[in-house]
Coordinates of C-alpha atoms in Angstrom, one line a residue:
M20 CA 54.0 90.1 -33.6
L21 CA 55.1 88.3 -30.5
I22 CA 52.8 85.6 -29.0
D23 CA 53.2 84.3 -25.5
T24 CA 52.2 80.6 -26.2
N25 CA 53.1 79.5 -22.7
R26 CA 50.6 81.9 -21.2
L27 CA 47.9 81.0 -23.7
L28 CA 48.3 77.3 -23.0
A29 CA 48.3 77.9 -19.2
D30 CA 45.0 79.9 -19.5
A31 CA 43.4 77.2 -21.6
R32 CA 44.4 74.4 -19.2
A33 CA 43.1 76.4 -16.3
S34 CA 39.7 76.5 -18.0
V35 CA 39.6 72.7 -18.0
S36 CA 40.5 72.5 -14.3
R37 CA 37.6 74.8 -13.5
A38 CA 35.1 72.7 -15.4
P39 CA 32.1 71.6 -13.2
V40 CA 31.7 68.0 -12.2
P41 CA 29.3 66.3 -14.5
E42 CA 25.8 65.9 -13.1
D43 CA 25.8 62.2 -13.6
L44 CA 28.7 61.9 -11.2
A45 CA 27.3 64.1 -8.4
L46 CA 26.2 62.0 -5.4
E47 CA 23.5 63.0 -3.0
R48 CA 24.8 62.6 0.5
G49 CA 22.7 60.8 3.2
A50 CA 20.6 58.9 0.6
P51 CA 20.7 55.6 2.5
D52 CA 19.5 57.2 5.8
R53 CA 16.7 59.0 3.9
A54 CA 15.6 55.8 2.2
L55 CA 15.5 54.1 5.6
D56 CA 13.5 57.0 7.1
R57 CA 11.0 56.7 4.2
F58 CA 10.6 53.0 4.8
A59 CA 10.2 53.6 8.6
A60 CA 7.4 56.1 7.8
V61 CA 5.4 53.7 5.6
Y62 CA 6.2 50.6 7.8
G63 CA 5.5 52.6 11.0
L64 CA 2.1 53.9 9.8
A65 CA 1.0 50.4 8.7
L66 CA 2.2 48.9 12.0
R67 CA 0.5 51.5 14.2
L68 CA -2.8 51.4 12.3
G69 CA -2.8 47.6 12.0
T70 CA -2.0 46.8 15.6
V71 CA -4.6 49.3 17.0
G72 CA -7.2 48.0 14.6
L73 CA -6.6 44.3 15.4
G74 CA -6.2 45.1 19.1
A75 CA -9.5 46.9 19.2
I76 CA -11.2 43.9 17.7
A77 CA -9.5 41.5 20.1
A78 CA -10.4 43.7 23.0
V79 CA -14.1 43.7 22.1
L80 CA -14.2 40.0 21.5
S81 CA -12.4 39.2 24.8
L82 CA -14.5 41.6 26.9
A83 CA -14.8 40.0 30.3
P84 CA -14.7 41.0 34.0
P85 CA -13.1 43.1 35.4
V86 CA -13.1 45.0 32.1
A87 CA -16.0 47.4 31.8
P88 CA -17.1 49.3 28.7
L89 CA -16.9 52.5 30.8
W90 CA -13.0 52.1 30.6
L91 CA -12.6 50.2 27.3
V92 CA -14.7 52.4 25.0
P93 CA -13.0 55.7 25.9
V94 CA -9.5 54.1 25.5
L95 CA -10.4 52.6 22.2
G96 CA -11.9 55.9 21.0
G97 CA -8.8 57.7 22.1
L98 CA -6.6 55.2 20.2
A99 CA -8.8 55.8 17.1
V100 CA -8.3 59.5 17.4
W101 CA -4.6 59.1 17.9
C102 CA -4.4 56.9 14.8
L103 CA -6.0 59.6 12.7
L104 CA -3.6 62.2 14.1
F105 CA -0.7 59.8 13.6
L106 CA -1.8 59.3 10.0
S107 CA -2.0 63.1 9.4
V108 CA 1.4 63.8 10.8
V109 CA 3.1 61.0 8.8
V110 CA 1.5 62.0 5.6
R111 CA 2.5 65.7 6.0
H112 CA 5.9 65.5 7.8
G113 CA 6.9 61.8 7.9
L114 CA 7.6 59.8 11.0
T115 CA 9.0 62.6 13.2
H116 CA 10.9 62.1 16.4
R117 CA 8.2 63.9 18.5
L118 CA 5.5 61.7 17.0
V119 CA 7.4 58.6 18.0
V120 CA 8.0 59.8 21.6
A121 CA 4.4 60.8 21.9
D122 CA 3.3 57.4 20.7
S123 CA 5.5 55.7 23.2
L124 CA 4.2 57.8 26.1
I125 CA 0.6 57.1 25.1
V126 CA 1.2 53.4 25.0
C127 CA 3.0 53.5 28.4
A128 CA -0.1 55.3 29.9
I129 CA -2.5 52.6 28.4
L130 CA -0.3 49.8 29.7
L131 CA -0.5 51.2 33.3
L132 CA -4.3 50.8 32.9
Q133 CA -4.3 47.1 32.1
G134 CA -6.3 46.3 35.2
H135 CA -9.3 48.1 33.6
L136 CA -8.7 47.0 30.0
V137 CA -7.6 43.3 30.1
S138 CA -9.5 40.4 31.5
A139 CA -8.2 38.7 34.6
A140 CA -7.7 35.4 32.7
E141 CA -5.3 37.1 30.2
L142 CA -3.2 39.1 32.5
P143 CA -1.0 36.3 33.9
N144 CA -0.2 34.9 30.5
S145 CA 0.8 38.2 28.9
S146 CA -1.5 37.4 26.0
A147 CA -3.5 40.6 26.3
W148 CA -4.5 42.6 23.2
L149 CA -2.2 45.4 24.4
L150 CA 1.0 43.5 23.8
P151 CA 1.0 44.0 19.9
I152 CA 0.4 47.7 20.4
A153 CA 3.3 47.9 22.8
T154 CA 5.5 45.9 20.4
A155 CA 4.7 48.5 17.6
A156 CA 5.7 51.3 19.9
V157 CA 9.0 49.6 20.7
L158 CA 9.8 49.0 17.0
L159 CA 8.9 52.6 16.0
A160 CA 11.2 54.0 18.7
Q161 CA 14.2 51.9 17.4
L162 CA 13.5 52.7 13.8
R163 CA 13.3 56.4 14.2
L164 CA 15.3 57.4 17.3
R165 CA 19.0 57.2 18.1
P166 CA 19.9 54.2 20.3
A167 CA 20.7 56.5 23.2
V168 CA 17.0 57.5 23.2
G169 CA 15.2 54.6 21.5
V170 CA 16.6 51.9 23.8
P171 CA 15.6 53.7 27.1
I172 CA 12.1 54.2 25.6
G173 CA 11.9 50.5 24.8
V174 CA 12.9 49.7 28.4
L175 CA 10.4 52.2 29.7
I176 CA 7.6 50.5 27.7
S177 CA 8.6 47.1 29.0
A178 CA 8.6 48.5 32.6
A179 CA 5.1 50.0 32.0
D180 CA 3.9 46.6 30.9
A181 CA 5.2 44.8 34.0
L182 CA 4.0 47.6 36.3
G183 CA 0.5 47.7 34.8
Q184 CA 0.1 44.0 35.3
S185 CA 1.4 44.2 38.9
L186 CA -1.1 46.9 39.7
A187 CA -3.9 44.9 38.2
T188 CA -3.5 41.7 40.3
N189 CA -1.1 39.9 42.6
F190 CA 2.4 39.5 41.1
Q191 CA 3.1 36.3 39.3
P192 CA 6.4 35.4 37.5
S193 CA 4.6 34.8 34.3
M194 CA 3.7 38.5 34.2
L195 CA 7.3 39.3 33.3
I196 CA 7.1 37.3 30.0
G197 CA 5.5 40.2 28.2
A198 CA 8.1 42.7 29.6
G199 CA 10.9 40.3 28.7
I200 CA 9.7 40.0 25.1
L201 CA 9.5 43.8 24.8
V202 CA 13.1 44.1 26.1
I203 CA 14.4 41.5 23.7
Q204 CA 12.5 43.2 20.8
T205 CA 14.1 46.5 21.8
G206 CA 17.6 45.1 21.7
L207 CA 17.2 43.2 18.5
A208 CA 15.4 46.0 16.7
A209 CA 18.0 48.6 17.8
A210 CA 20.9 46.4 16.7
T211 CA 19.3 45.6 13.3
V212 CA 18.6 49.2 12.5
Q213 CA 22.1 50.2 13.4
L214 CA 23.5 47.5 11.2
V215 CA 21.4 48.6 8.3
R216 CA 22.3 52.3 8.8
R217 CA 26.0 51.5 9.0
A218 CA 25.9 49.3 5.9
G219 CA 24.1 52.0 4.1
R220 CA 26.7 54.6 5.1
A221 CA 29.5 52.3 4.1
A222 CA 27.9 51.8 0.7
E223 CA 27.5 55.5 0.4
L224 CA 31.2 56.1 1.1
E225 CA 32.1 53.4 -1.4
C226 CA 29.9 55.1 -4.0
E227 CA 31.5 58.4 -3.2
R228 CA 34.9 57.0 -3.6
Q229 CA 34.0 55.4 -6.9
A230 CA 32.4 58.6 -8.1
E231 CA 35.5 60.5 -7.2
Q232 CA 37.7 58.1 -9.1
D233 CA 35.4 58.3 -12.1
R234 CA 35.4 62.1 -11.9
D235 CA 39.2 62.2 -11.7
A236 CA 39.4 59.8 -14.6
Q237 CA 37.1 62.0 -16.7
V238 CA 38.9 65.2 -15.7
A239 CA 42.3 63.5 -16.6
A240 CA 40.9 62.4 -19.9
A241 CA 39.6 65.9 -20.7
R242 CA 42.9 67.4 -19.8
R243 CA 44.8 65.0 -22.0
A244 CA 42.3 65.7 -24.9
D245 CA 42.8 69.4 -24.2
E246 CA 46.5 69.1 -24.3
R247 CA 46.4 67.2 -27.6
E248 CA 44.3 69.9 -29.1
H249 CA 46.7 72.5 -27.9
F250 CA 49.6 70.7 -29.5
R251 CA 47.5 70.3 -32.7
Q252 CA 46.8 74.0 -32.8
L253 CA 50.5 74.9 -32.2
H254 CA 51.5 72.4 -35.0
D255 CA 48.9 73.7 -37.4
T256 CA 49.5 77.4 -36.8
A257 CA 52.8 78.8 -35.4
L258 CA 55.0 75.7 -36.2
A259 CA 53.6 75.4 -39.7
T260 CA 54.2 79.0 -40.4
L261 CA 57.7 78.8 -39.1
T262 CA 58.4 75.7 -41.2
M263 CA 57.2 77.6 -44.3
V264 CA 59.5 80.5 -43.5
G265 CA 62.4 78.2 -42.7
S266 CA 62.0 76.2 -45.9
G267 CA 61.8 79.4 -48.0
S268 CA 58.2 78.7 -49.2
V269 CA 57.3 82.3 -48.3
R270 CA 59.4 85.4 -47.9
S271 CA 59.5 87.2 -44.5
G272 CA 57.8 90.3 -45.9
S273 CA 55.1 88.7 -48.0
A274 CA 51.4 89.5 -47.6
I275 CA 50.7 85.8 -47.2
L276 CA 53.0 85.5 -44.2
H277 CA 51.3 88.5 -42.6
A278 CA 47.9 87.0 -43.1
R279 CA 49.0 83.6 -41.7
A280 CA 50.6 85.3 -38.7
A281 CA 47.3 87.1 -37.9
S282 CA 45.3 83.9 -38.4
D283 CA 47.8 82.0 -36.1
A284 CA 47.5 84.6 -33.4
A285 CA 43.7 84.4 -33.5
A286 CA 43.8 80.6 -33.2
L287 CA 46.2 80.7 -30.3
R288 CA 44.1 83.3 -28.4
A289 CA 41.0 81.1 -28.9
L290 CA 42.7 78.3 -26.9
S291 CA 41.9 80.1 -23.7
T292 CA 38.2 80.6 -24.5
G293 CA 37.3 76.8 -24.4
P294 CA 35.5 74.7 -26.9
S295 CA 32.5 75.9 -29.0
R296 CA 29.0 74.9 -28.0
T297 CA 28.4 71.6 -29.6
D298 CA 24.7 72.2 -30.2
R299 CA 25.3 75.2 -32.4
Q300 CA 25.2 74.7 -36.1
E301 CA 27.8 76.1 -38.5
R302 CA 28.2 76.3 -42.3
L303 CA 30.9 73.9 -43.1
D304 CA 31.2 75.2 -46.7
D305 CA 31.9 78.7 -45.4
R306 CA 34.6 77.5 -43.1
L307 CA 36.3 75.4 -45.8
R308 CA 36.4 78.4 -48.2
S309 CA 38.1 80.4 -45.5
V310 CA 40.6 77.6 -44.9
I311 CA 41.4 77.3 -48.6
E312 CA 42.0 81.1 -48.9
T313 CA 44.4 81.0 -45.9
E314 CA 46.2 77.7 -46.3
A315 CA 46.2 77.2 -50.1
A316 CA 46.8 80.7 -51.5
D317 CA 49.6 79.3 -53.7
L318 CA 47.6 76.3 -55.0
D319 CA 45.1 76.0 -57.8
I320 CA 42.2 74.5 -55.8
A321 CA 39.2 72.8 -57.5
A322 CA 36.5 73.0 -54.8
A323 CA 33.1 71.4 -54.7
L324 CA 31.5 72.8 -51.6
P325 CA 27.7 72.4 -51.3
V326 CA 25.9 74.1 -48.5
V327 CA 26.2 71.9 -45.5
S328 CA 25.6 72.7 -41.8
V329 CA 27.1 70.6 -39.0
R330 CA 27.7 71.0 -35.3
A331 CA 30.3 73.7 -34.4
D332 CA 32.8 71.3 -33.0
V333 CA 32.6 69.0 -36.1
A334 CA 32.9 72.0 -38.5
A335 CA 36.0 73.1 -36.5
A336 CA 37.6 69.7 -36.6
I337 CA 36.9 69.0 -40.3
S338 CA 38.2 72.5 -41.4
A339 CA 41.3 72.0 -39.3
C340 CA 41.9 68.6 -40.9
V341 CA 41.5 70.1 -44.4
G342 CA 43.9 72.9 -43.5
E343 CA 46.6 70.4 -42.4
A344 CA 46.1 68.3 -45.6
L345 CA 46.4 71.4 -47.8
R346 CA 49.6 72.5 -45.9
N347 CA 51.0 69.1 -46.6
V348 CA 50.2 69.5 -50.3
V349 CA 52.1 72.8 -50.3
R350 CA 55.1 71.5 -48.4
H351 CA 55.5 67.9 -49.7
S352 CA 53.6 67.1 -52.8
G353 CA 55.6 69.0 -55.4
V354 CA 52.5 70.1 -57.3
D355 CA 50.5 73.4 -57.3
A356 CA 47.0 71.9 -57.7
A357 CA 44.7 70.0 -55.5
S358 CA 40.9 69.4 -55.0
V359 CA 38.6 69.6 -52.1
G360 CA 35.2 68.0 -52.3
V361 CA 32.3 67.7 -49.9
S362 CA 29.4 65.2 -50.3
V363 CA 26.5 63.9 -48.3
D364 CA 24.9 60.5 -49.1
R365 CA 21.3 59.6 -48.8
A366 CA 21.8 58.4 -45.2
G367 CA 23.1 61.8 -44.2
R368 CA 26.7 60.7 -43.8
L369 CA 29.2 63.4 -44.6
R370 CA 32.4 62.9 -46.6
V371 CA 35.2 65.3 -47.4
D372 CA 38.0 64.4 -49.9
I373 CA 41.3 66.3 -50.4
R374 CA 43.3 65.0 -53.4
D375 CA 46.6 65.9 -55.1
R376 CA 48.6 64.2 -57.9
G377 CA 51.9 64.9 -56.3
R378 CA 54.8 62.7 -55.4
G379 CA 52.9 60.8 -52.6
F380 CA 54.5 58.8 -49.8
D381 CA 54.5 55.5 -48.1
V382 CA 51.7 55.6 -45.5
R383 CA 53.3 52.8 -43.5
A384 CA 56.3 55.0 -42.9
I385 CA 54.3 57.5 -40.8
G386 CA 55.9 57.4 -37.3
A387 CA 54.3 57.7 -33.9
H388 CA 56.0 61.1 -33.5
S389 CA 54.3 62.5 -36.7
R390 CA 51.7 64.9 -35.3
G391 CA 50.7 66.2 -38.8
V392 CA 48.9 63.1 -39.8
R393 CA 48.3 61.1 -36.6
E394 CA 47.1 64.0 -34.4
S395 CA 46.1 66.9 -36.7
I396 CA 44.0 64.6 -39.0
L397 CA 43.4 61.1 -37.6
G398 CA 43.2 62.1 -33.9
R399 CA 41.2 65.2 -34.5
M400 CA 38.5 63.4 -36.5
A401 CA 38.4 60.6 -33.9
D402 CA 37.7 63.1 -31.1
V403 CA 34.5 64.2 -32.8
G404 CA 33.3 60.7 -33.6
G405 CA 34.5 60.7 -37.2
V406 CA 37.0 58.7 -39.2
A407 CA 40.0 59.9 -41.3
E408 CA 41.8 57.8 -43.8
V409 CA 45.0 58.7 -45.7
L410 CA 45.6 56.9 -49.1
S411 CA 48.9 57.5 -50.8
M412 CA 51.8 55.8 -52.5
P413 CA 55.1 57.0 -53.9
A414 CA 54.5 58.8 -57.2
G415 CA 50.8 58.1 -56.9
G416 CA 49.5 61.2 -55.3
T417 CA 47.7 61.5 -52.0
Q418 CA 44.0 61.4 -51.0
V419 CA 42.7 62.3 -47.5
V420 CA 39.2 61.1 -46.8
L421 CA 37.2 62.5 -43.8
R422 CA 34.0 60.8 -42.8
W423 CA 31.5 61.8 -40.2
G424 CA 27.9 60.9 -39.7
D425 CA 25.3 60.9 -36.9
G426 CA 22.4 62.5 -38.7
D427 CA 23.1 65.9 -37.1
R428 CA 23.6 68.0 -40.3
R429 CA 21.5 70.1 -42.5
G430 CA 22.0 70.5 -46.2

């Protein structure tokens, strides 16, 4: 049976590159602008209702000629109705552009009627109750509209204030104070809002850049882990079988070799299907029995395998480690017997022991290039959050201990 391992590895690696970006790394675009818009809605609503309410009280308390209730009461009533409409729109749709423009035009119209709404004593000093209402309109325009629209509206409100005072009485230079204050407020508010928006967008871009770096790092780590698993599978399957044939452990026409070749082909094909669902439970004892039948057909195995269920990825990792340990017994121990035992302590921690009484070896002599122990056993257990330990000495046999425990098993 011929197996195109290059194609199988390419298919498996492509499955990693198609993996979706983790949800915790996905960044919502425009978040700073939306946060500022929400603030503008709350602040704008409080500003409009507050200035109209306080202004109405000040207007009533400062009622004096030429102000007449015939003018003041309808204007205050109209402002009250406008506040209710303003509240309704903000609650349902937020601080919309049209609402802000309408608010500015209404304020401009009221400012032109200052001669009927503000006492003659207050007009020259620009201390009328209408100034806070006009200030609110200026700030709302800068908060919600683009500078190309908001700044001209602020200037328009300032001009309406100056014109309204001029129409009410003879022009005096002090009348320009209120209009000047509104112009300054327009410029400062527009500049501040733009600085805040730019800072928010710069922060958003930096977050996107950092998220992209984190995503790339995670993808690179996943690919490296995927490649390590591919090498482990190749080492544990096709390369192990070829080593057995080359060393004369099995004959080319034996039934054992045919069974191993079929098992190797299935394992290599599985590389392109991706990892198993980690939330699915599997019987570890069943998997270990299958591994013993495949990898230790020539050994006398003393197996103690109680019924234990673990996550699918953990079961796959442990069974692969046991398979590699048994292959090492066949190839290197010089004995024909070994034991495999599974136990679970009271805390729910799982332990698997593979022992032989063979010739053993010096654990310190394991080189960095040795994939059989470092990758197929130690590295594989580390990838699923477990620990593997190899205990051996020359002429003292070998013991491989696999430990895993997070409470996610069923006995």
